[in-house]
XYZ file of C-alpha atoms in Angstrom:
615
model
C 19.818 10.226 28.208
C 22.840 11.951 29.374
C 22.719 15.532 29.931
C 26.276 17.084 29.001
C 25.976 19.046 25.795
C 23.760 21.910 24.871
C 21.011 22.076 22.104
C 23.401 23.796 19.916
C 26.483 21.665 20.422
C 24.317 18.631 19.836
C 23.251 20.028 16.486
C 27.012 21.119 15.531
C 27.821 17.570 16.492
C 25.102 16.306 14.069
C 26.754 18.645 10.988
C 29.188 17.113 8.693
C 31.926 19.513 9.245
C 32.245 19.008 12.897
C 33.749 16.463 14.411
C 34.016 17.237 18.146
C 31.460 18.204 20.526
C 32.341 21.491 22.503
C 30.945 21.218 26.255
C 28.875 23.714 27.640
C 30.859 26.485 29.467
C 28.549 28.423 32.118
C 29.010 31.943 32.741
C 30.356 31.519 36.230
C 33.026 29.564 35.266
C 34.140 31.267 32.024
C 37.187 33.082 33.165
C 40.117 34.719 31.516
C 42.948 32.584 31.631
C 45.771 33.759 33.470
C 49.389 34.160 32.022
C 50.578 30.870 32.459
C 46.586 29.247 32.494
C 45.701 27.739 29.695
C 41.831 26.691 28.473
C 41.241 22.886 29.462
C 41.092 20.865 26.054
C 37.506 20.119 25.266
C 35.965 16.708 25.880
C 35.325 14.889 22.586
C 32.217 12.461 22.401
C 33.933 9.727 21.260
C 32.156 6.857 23.042
C 29.012 5.131 21.178
C 26.504 6.010 24.010
C 27.116 9.984 23.372
C 27.027 9.382 19.645
C 23.641 7.671 19.840
C 22.358 10.307 22.280
C 23.355 12.799 19.262
C 21.773 10.493 16.976
C 18.468 10.289 18.477
C 18.451 14.064 19.161
C 18.768 14.591 15.321
C 16.165 12.306 14.370
C 13.834 13.899 16.613
C 14.959 17.174 15.468
C 14.503 15.924 11.481
C 18.106 16.740 10.083
C 19.185 16.011 7.031
C 20.282 12.624 5.959
C 24.034 13.923 5.574
C 23.765 14.122 9.326
C 22.589 10.954 10.228
C 25.532 9.411 7.906
C 28.066 11.320 9.492
C 27.214 10.371 12.932
C 26.829 6.288 11.624
C 30.384 6.652 10.272
C 31.818 7.959 13.602
C 30.356 5.421 15.397
C 27.028 6.037 16.236
C 24.676 2.909 16.258
C 21.336 3.301 13.696
C 19.654 1.103 16.125
C 20.538 2.492 19.358
C 18.061 1.969 22.284
C 17.131 5.401 24.362
C 17.888 4.866 27.701
C 14.901 6.590 28.685
C 12.322 5.169 26.398
C 13.400 1.793 25.506
C 12.875 2.903 21.544
C 15.200 3.081 18.464
C 15.959 6.029 16.249
C 13.372 4.478 13.914
C 10.591 4.310 16.402
C 10.854 7.918 16.785
C 11.000 8.562 13.122
C 7.712 6.075 12.736
C 6.056 7.773 15.591
C 6.051 11.107 14.134
C 4.905 9.802 10.782
C 7.918 11.247 9.145
C 8.480 8.983 5.748
C 11.775 10.849 4.861
C 13.356 10.206 8.110
C 12.410 6.448 8.258
C 13.390 6.097 4.677
C 17.179 7.657 5.613
C 17.624 5.251 8.516
C 16.417 2.172 6.592
C 19.015 3.025 3.846
C 21.455 3.335 6.981
C 20.573 -0.324 7.636
C 18.284 0.438 10.623
C 16.543 -2.919 11.608
C 12.832 -2.622 10.563
C 12.155 -6.151 12.318
C 13.840 -5.183 15.845
C 12.005 -5.715 19.019
C 12.133 -3.238 21.569
C 11.773 -3.831 24.890
C 7.741 -4.496 25.740
C 7.614 -6.486 22.410
C 7.375 -3.095 20.189
C 8.482 -3.140 16.773
C 8.252 -0.411 13.994
C 5.257 -1.777 12.003
C 3.290 -2.084 15.486
C 3.983 1.648 16.481
C 2.925 2.207 13.255
C -0.273 0.519 13.094
C -1.386 1.446 16.562
C 0.145 5.230 16.417
C -2.497 7.107 18.717
C -1.404 10.769 16.617
C -1.204 9.862 13.315
C -2.833 7.734 10.796
C -0.278 4.962 10.377
C -1.373 3.226 7.356
C 0.969 4.479 4.926
C 3.706 4.033 7.451
C 2.620 0.576 7.609
C 2.653 0.005 3.794
C 6.296 1.936 3.771
C 7.976 -0.388 6.233
C 6.162 -3.892 4.859
C 7.925 -2.793 1.186
C 11.207 -2.135 3.282
C 10.953 -5.799 4.810
C 8.723 -5.691 7.792
C 7.466 -8.959 8.995
C 3.895 -9.517 8.553
C 3.482 -12.740 10.376
C 1.342 -12.546 13.480
C 0.863 -8.847 13.298
C -2.938 -9.249 13.610
C -2.458 -11.036 16.542
C -0.319 -8.701 18.471
C -2.118 -5.368 17.612
C -5.742 -6.778 17.668
C -7.815 -7.491 14.338
C -9.727 -4.325 15.532
C -6.746 -2.035 15.121
C -6.201 -3.313 11.297
C -8.030 -1.114 8.993
C -9.124 -2.335 5.701
C -6.179 -0.675 3.737
C -3.378 -2.270 6.231
C -5.122 -5.816 6.014
C -4.349 -5.322 2.009
C -0.830 -4.450 2.534
C -0.288 -7.294 5.060
C -1.937 -9.668 2.606
C 0.470 -8.377 -0.186
C 3.378 -8.706 2.156
C 2.425 -12.207 2.457
C 2.081 -12.824 -0.989
C 5.444 -11.138 -1.867
C 7.721 -11.076 1.109
C 10.807 -8.694 1.257
C 13.507 -10.625 3.043
C 17.003 -9.887 3.837
C 18.071 -12.805 1.537
C 16.730 -11.095 -1.160
C 17.718 -7.654 -0.784
C 21.098 -8.957 -0.533
C 20.889 -11.003 -3.614
C 19.810 -8.031 -5.441
C 22.184 -5.357 -3.839
C 25.255 -6.115 -6.010
C 22.726 -4.889 -9.419
C 21.404 -1.895 -7.689
C 18.128 -3.633 -7.578
C 17.759 -4.295 -3.596
C 14.597 -1.897 -3.720
C 12.738 -3.438 -6.722
C 10.868 -5.742 -4.534
C 8.926 -2.580 -3.498
C 7.217 -2.662 -6.435
C 4.414 -4.678 -5.012
C 3.825 -1.968 -2.422
C 3.582 0.526 -5.324
C -0.204 0.420 -6.080
C -3.299 -1.198 -5.274
C -4.150 -4.098 -7.164
C -2.640 -4.776 -10.824
C -0.450 -7.514 -9.434
C -0.236 -9.214 -12.758
C 1.648 -5.804 -13.970
C 3.442 -6.031 -11.111
C 4.473 -9.452 -11.532
C 5.497 -8.826 -15.280
C 7.363 -5.444 -14.515
C 9.748 -7.155 -11.951
C 10.455 -10.060 -13.913
C 11.404 -7.781 -17.092
C 13.639 -5.476 -15.158
C 15.224 -8.324 -13.145
C 16.135 -10.042 -16.259
C 17.433 -7.148 -17.931
C 19.112 -5.171 -14.842
C 20.677 -8.484 -13.462
C 22.791 -9.471 -16.596
C 23.291 -6.861 -18.981
C 25.141 -9.028 -21.391
C 21.907 -11.329 -21.857
C 20.501 -7.862 -23.389
C 23.110 -7.925 -25.950
C 23.336 -4.201 -26.059
C 19.752 -3.325 -26.334
C 17.477 -1.346 -24.034
C 14.584 -2.647 -22.668
C 11.048 -1.217 -24.006
C 7.864 -1.941 -22.399
C 4.375 -0.963 -23.331
C 1.536 -0.371 -20.669
C -1.770 -0.375 -21.778
C -4.695 0.036 -19.846
C -7.576 2.467 -18.706
C -6.593 5.747 -16.957
C -6.921 5.846 -13.315
C -5.299 2.501 -12.442
C -1.838 3.053 -11.616
C 0.184 3.245 -14.846
C 1.760 6.498 -13.993
C 2.278 6.159 -10.475
C 3.339 2.570 -10.909
C 6.034 3.704 -13.527
C 7.383 6.577 -11.512
C 7.925 4.484 -8.272
C 9.406 2.088 -9.967
C 11.788 4.396 -11.715
C 12.803 5.523 -8.465
C 13.536 2.426 -7.128
C 16.091 1.933 -9.870
C 17.488 5.245 -10.547
C 18.023 8.581 -8.961
C 15.193 11.119 -9.882
C 18.088 13.025 -12.032
C 18.084 9.904 -14.026
C 14.298 10.100 -15.012
C 12.777 11.734 -18.054
C 9.161 11.993 -18.335
C 7.664 12.978 -21.695
C 4.099 13.477 -22.392
C 3.502 12.886 -25.596
C 0.178 14.751 -26.117
C 2.413 18.035 -25.243
C 4.758 17.500 -28.299
C 4.618 20.402 -30.814
C 6.673 18.602 -33.151
C 9.646 15.956 -33.476
C 12.284 18.707 -32.530
C 10.645 18.402 -28.994
C 12.389 15.282 -28.545
C 15.149 15.180 -31.108
C 15.597 18.560 -31.841
C 17.127 19.844 -35.355
C 18.604 16.682 -36.127
C 16.019 15.112 -38.181
C 15.675 18.251 -40.195
C 12.687 19.501 -41.991
C 10.881 20.401 -38.952
C 8.802 23.720 -38.292
C 11.717 24.593 -36.227
C 14.172 22.852 -38.507
C 16.238 25.793 -39.321
C 17.323 26.045 -35.518
C 20.392 24.252 -34.293
C 19.018 22.761 -31.199
C 18.764 19.607 -29.094
C 15.412 18.173 -27.943
C 14.523 16.797 -24.586
C 15.531 12.955 -25.026
C 18.741 13.539 -27.328
C 19.820 15.607 -24.374
C 18.867 13.473 -21.948
C 20.622 10.351 -23.170
C 23.942 12.440 -24.103
C 24.888 13.271 -20.722
C 24.034 9.513 -19.434
C 25.582 7.546 -21.880
C 26.210 3.957 -21.052
C 24.134 4.492 -17.884
C 20.982 2.953 -16.209
C 18.327 5.592 -16.831
C 14.305 5.365 -17.412
C 12.737 7.265 -19.777
C 8.557 7.169 -19.349
C 6.532 8.235 -22.766
C 3.034 9.134 -21.742
C 0.249 8.604 -23.639
C 2.571 7.041 -26.342
C -0.229 6.631 -28.772
C -0.826 10.634 -29.398
C 2.587 10.456 -31.613
C 0.131 9.706 -34.117
C -1.443 13.054 -33.919
C 1.938 14.713 -34.932
C 2.011 12.468 -38.117
C -1.305 14.519 -39.503
C 0.492 17.902 -38.446
C 3.769 17.098 -39.859
C 3.072 15.102 -42.637
C 3.983 11.288 -43.498
C 7.558 12.214 -44.516
C 8.669 14.049 -41.237
C 6.706 11.478 -39.125
C 8.354 8.515 -40.390
C 11.779 9.949 -39.632
C 10.313 10.494 -36.045
C 9.545 6.615 -35.767
C 12.625 5.491 -37.147
C 14.363 7.855 -35.074
C 12.786 5.911 -31.935
C 13.584 2.400 -33.808
C 17.162 3.131 -33.981
C 17.872 3.221 -30.327
C 15.379 0.504 -29.746
C 16.923 -1.871 -32.372
C 20.728 -1.015 -31.828
C 20.892 0.182 -28.612
C 22.658 3.336 -30.114
C 21.309 7.049 -31.378
C 23.271 8.790 -33.793
C 24.006 12.396 -32.431
C 23.198 15.301 -34.706
C 22.357 18.009 -32.271
C 23.606 21.224 -31.702
C 27.102 20.219 -30.212
C 29.423 20.044 -33.193
C 31.952 17.991 -31.682
C 29.205 15.772 -30.978
C 27.498 15.444 -34.024
C 27.730 12.263 -35.628
C 28.557 10.108 -32.442
C 26.517 7.219 -31.365
C 25.086 7.829 -28.107
C 25.041 4.583 -25.745
C 21.583 3.646 -24.531
C 21.835 0.259 -23.964
C 20.911 0.532 -20.613
C 18.049 2.812 -21.165
C 14.606 1.656 -19.917
C 11.769 3.202 -22.368
C 8.504 2.530 -20.910
C 5.580 3.581 -22.938
C 2.044 3.971 -21.330
C -0.944 4.436 -23.340
C -4.898 3.921 -23.146
C -4.841 2.501 -26.385
C -6.553 -0.904 -25.731
C -8.200 0.100 -22.824
C -11.723 -1.126 -24.275
C -10.403 -4.355 -24.932
C -8.902 -4.938 -21.483
C -12.028 -3.803 -19.657
C -14.112 -6.123 -21.844
C -11.719 -9.034 -21.574
C -11.385 -8.379 -17.456
C -15.129 -8.335 -17.383
C -15.795 -11.570 -19.415
C -13.153 -13.746 -17.556
C -13.505 -11.871 -14.309
C -13.249 -14.676 -11.914
C -10.367 -16.303 -13.504
C -8.315 -13.791 -14.852
C -7.749 -12.298 -11.056
C -7.073 -15.704 -9.658
C -4.464 -16.518 -12.654
C -2.520 -13.476 -11.535
C -1.172 -15.327 -8.339
C 0.111 -18.550 -10.222
C 3.458 -18.973 -11.973
C 1.938 -21.827 -14.132
C -0.937 -19.805 -15.279
C 0.604 -16.507 -16.084
C 1.320 -17.624 -19.478
C -2.701 -18.057 -19.779
C -3.290 -14.481 -19.358
C -0.471 -13.413 -21.790
C -1.644 -15.915 -24.607
C -5.449 -14.779 -24.308
C -5.091 -10.810 -23.632
C -1.766 -9.784 -25.053
C -1.293 -12.292 -27.643
C -4.963 -12.373 -29.241
C -6.408 -8.614 -28.215
C -3.469 -6.193 -27.608
C -1.175 -7.312 -30.372
C -3.713 -7.451 -33.175
C -4.855 -3.740 -32.342
C -1.400 -2.250 -31.918
C -0.294 -3.994 -35.313
C -3.528 -2.318 -36.839
C -2.611 1.141 -35.259
C 0.754 1.048 -36.643
C -0.066 -0.139 -40.121
C -2.771 2.612 -39.966
C 0.341 5.032 -39.676
C 2.421 2.999 -42.184
C 3.266 -0.734 -42.740
C 6.555 -0.349 -41.977
C 6.039 0.801 -38.688
C 4.919 -2.641 -37.231
C 8.741 -2.894 -36.674
C 8.125 -0.710 -33.391
C 5.852 -2.886 -31.964
C 8.267 -5.716 -32.399
C 10.702 -3.914 -30.563
C 8.578 -3.827 -27.110
C 10.154 -6.393 -25.062
C 6.778 -6.808 -22.909
C 3.443 -5.585 -22.681
C 2.059 -4.962 -19.300
C -1.692 -4.441 -19.290
C -3.460 -2.875 -16.379
C -6.630 -4.323 -15.476
C -9.817 -2.706 -13.555
C -9.679 -3.100 -10.322
C -12.022 -5.807 -8.344
C -14.700 -5.147 -5.691
C -12.310 -5.542 -2.849
C -9.403 -3.372 -4.190
C -12.178 -0.691 -5.131
C -12.782 -0.455 -1.417
C -9.315 -0.212 -0.519
C -8.747 2.327 -3.243
C -11.437 4.395 -1.694
C -10.105 3.817 1.671
C -6.930 5.187 0.943
C -8.382 8.111 -0.858
C -10.182 9.133 2.084
C -7.484 8.826 4.456
C -4.779 10.967 2.293
C -7.585 13.678 2.895
C -8.222 12.863 6.529
C -4.459 12.703 7.882
C -3.849 16.261 6.847
C -6.313 17.991 9.119
C -4.581 16.880 12.009
C -2.337 19.706 11.332
C -3.039 23.097 12.630
C -4.976 25.257 9.843
C -3.135 27.350 7.813
C -5.001 30.787 7.479
C -2.308 33.332 7.441
C -2.512 35.689 4.484
C 1.312 35.571 4.157
C 1.052 31.990 3.125
C 0.279 31.341 -0.655
C -3.227 30.636 -1.425
C -2.604 26.720 -2.311
C -0.912 26.120 0.914
C -3.863 27.665 3.082
C -6.447 24.950 4.830
C -9.457 25.717 6.487
C -9.704 22.601 8.513
C -7.069 21.592 11.050
C -6.729 20.141 14.699
C -8.958 17.517 13.966
C -8.748 13.701 14.143
C -11.352 12.106 11.641
C -11.813 8.344 11.901
C -12.588 6.313 8.542
C -14.584 3.291 8.773
C -14.909 0.508 6.486
C -18.605 1.126 5.911
C -17.545 4.580 4.580
C -15.070 3.154 2.234
C -17.597 0.581 0.648
C -20.131 3.262 0.098
C -17.535 5.562 -1.502
C -16.105 2.139 -3.405
C -19.770 2.807 -5.138
C -18.431 5.924 -6.833
C -16.179 3.725 -9.353
C -16.035 4.069 -12.810
C -14.266 1.560 -14.721
C -12.707 4.011 -17.407
C -11.935 6.880 -14.627
C -10.184 4.258 -12.001
C -9.044 6.162 -8.768
C -9.938 9.612 -10.411
C -13.513 8.609 -9.429
C -13.067 7.673 -5.827
C -10.780 10.747 -5.494
C -13.962 12.924 -6.396
C -16.058 11.281 -3.776
C -13.232 11.930 -1.230
C -13.297 15.424 -2.519
C -16.931 15.836 -1.805
C -16.424 14.342 2.023
C -13.603 17.051 2.124
C -15.879 19.994 1.414
C -18.589 18.590 3.491
C -16.186 18.413 6.412
C -15.081 22.135 5.280
C -18.979 23.218 5.671
C -19.434 21.945 8.904
C -16.255 23.895 10.195
C -17.366 27.078 8.623
C -20.835 26.681 10.330
C -19.192 25.719 13.784
C -20.473 21.917 13.953
C -17.016 20.821 14.417
C -16.572 23.181 17.371
C -18.377 20.760 19.537
C -16.339 17.487 19.116
C -14.554 16.552 22.425
C -10.966 16.937 22.854
C -7.989 14.491 23.324
C -5.052 14.779 25.189
C -3.166 16.727 22.936
C -6.321 19.362 22.258
C -7.212 17.579 18.955
C -10.857 17.643 17.777
C -11.898 14.091 17.269
C -14.653 13.058 15.029
C -15.823 9.842 13.313
C -17.274 9.579 9.853
C -20.911 7.628 9.728
C -23.372 6.396 7.022
C -26.650 7.846 7.751
C -29.433 6.867 4.595
C -26.750 6.228 2.544
C -24.575 9.420 2.839
C -21.768 10.192 4.843
C -22.320 12.429 8.269
C -19.788 13.051 11.175
C -20.467 11.737 14.723
C -19.191 12.693 17.781
C -18.631 9.025 19.324
C -17.662 5.976 17.631
C -20.696 4.555 15.841
C -21.827 1.202 17.700
C -21.982 -0.706 14.538
C -18.932 0.652 13.216
C -17.249 -2.673 12.203
C -14.096 -1.220 10.407
C -11.620 -3.821 10.946
C -13.460 -6.704 12.003
C -15.242 -7.084 8.730
C -12.056 -6.153 6.933
C -11.354 -9.627 7.024
C -14.856 -10.163 5.459
C -14.156 -7.631 2.657
C -10.821 -9.565 1.963
C -12.512 -12.673 1.572
C -15.009 -11.226 -1.012
C -12.078 -9.862 -3.425
C -10.557 -12.517 -5.702
C -6.694 -12.694 -5.559
C -6.165 -12.601 -1.778
C -4.039 -14.981 -0.214
C -6.213 -17.862 0.896
C -5.843 -18.240 4.653
C -4.989 -14.851 5.565
C -8.656 -13.216 5.751
C -9.675 -16.399 7.763
C -6.233 -16.437 10.029
C -7.265 -12.573 10.915
C -10.991 -13.468 11.489
C -10.526 -16.318 13.860
C -7.473 -15.204 15.699
C -8.051 -14.533 19.811
C -7.851 -11.176 20.187
C -5.309 -11.070 22.954
C -5.888 -7.619 23.610
C -9.578 -7.912 23.744
C -10.756 -4.739 22.123
C -7.750 -3.305 21.286
C -7.663 -0.835 23.969
C -4.859 -2.358 26.038
C -2.553 -2.337 22.904
C -3.577 1.289 22.486
C -2.818 2.300 25.815
C 0.371 0.605 25.934
C 1.548 2.596 22.801
C 0.100 5.633 23.857
C 1.983 5.809 26.765
C 5.031 4.841 25.112
C 4.361 7.521 22.726
C 3.975 10.056 25.536
C 6.844 9.173 26.703
C 8.699 9.649 23.669
C 7.155 13.004 22.978
C 8.159 13.958 25.941
C 11.945 12.967 25.853
C 11.711 14.422 22.564
C 10.489 18.110 23.964
C 13.229 17.667 26.642
C 15.802 17.238 23.910
C 14.459 20.144 21.767
C 14.784 22.430 24.398
C 16.964 21.122 27.418
C 20.805 22.098 28.036
C 22.722 18.925 28.518
C 25.003 19.705 31.278
């Protein structure tokens, strides 16, 4: 990269309000101009190479998205190559495991499949990242359209852990292509394809959600002025909330999402304010959260999430049926007519109709979890296979939704009042969330463990001035997980707790590592070139222990393919392709070494960019 500008000048160039780069003036050259001498005009970095330098610098320094946008508008190439390393800005962000910068660059149309010198891609950089656990980064890149074909051959099967294997299989089943993204972009739905990468398992739920959202949002005329209303039943801990919030963020900005936990509502006024009258706070002129939210977003795509929807029944006991009836009818009005009568505190708005035809109502509930668990257990082999085929999707709908969920909810609403069955009939779709398969349990366990282990790579936080919740005892430590550990952790799975039961196991491992840190045992670990300690998790007598060298029986990724074969619903042939492919890098070490060299060079250039004056 050319060295012409100071660090401060490059930072200024990346700012939104700065349109030029000022050259560095050294003290010896800084002379007072004579009476007739005028200062030379500054040189402007208007060429793409100069702007590209600044863009790479801005990525390394993790500047705000607005600065990337400003540079691209001026002519910087988002897929430019660093002259020294041959890496793109996206590669730098992936190397640093910076999800925010990666998303920003991809939103600016960075090519996730660009092949850099040496055959490197962003996905390969993530999987073989020697400094960070790239599992979540690989998931993000695949959800953005990174190609999965041949990845196992390129990086070597031994470098693909069980969770990355799962996301590669998911990408094979539900590929994100540029053609699909371009087709969805006119409707603001280009990120809808990410739904298949939002949660582990729940392919049936993802399919139904995708189709319902696509049908509603790609042709609002077909909706006939009515909102989309969905019911998501299932046992807790299986991704209802996470999938719903992830889906909402792919559709609308954060400010256009309203999340209401129904078990926390004190009365109807929390939702609709004093508009219903007769509530415990009816004498006050106030707006409830739902009315205020919808009023300011009329005729706009919004998402309203009603968590623990079945808990509204508890309000009927507290309020009495007369008041509860008004509340249920208040829901029925927008769901049935696409409008809500505004009788809130703003006098000028009173009586007006609030247009909520483009609102998406998602009601999450645990009611029906027993029926779903029993049904899944009874039809285990068949139900998980049927998630994959269009022709058989109707079987799950008929046998589970129509025969089990629908009668249950009709009985529930009739228990409130017979007329409330009309509320159930306004649901446009029932989206059941199923228990995890054995293979999915292993993947979730591996994911939960990695969520703890990756944080240890950062320095410990022991400063008393730092808030207690942000302090951390263990740091400067690389902990290698293995498939064997994930399999043992998966045995802690409880169907009525879901991922929460696996989180508890991960917390126990975390506690064990904290104890080892406190006793000084971890100080015996060898240190890598970045002066980070390095240990492995191993299984000894059916319990997790630490090791200071890679266990000889550690078959983390070679057996990841075997784990894939164990679970129903995995792409036929994908696991076999992984297990049977020739390891072009042998044990994977040459691939790791190549990426390590590139990483160190990128780090060196990054350090220079952060401290070097460009002259």
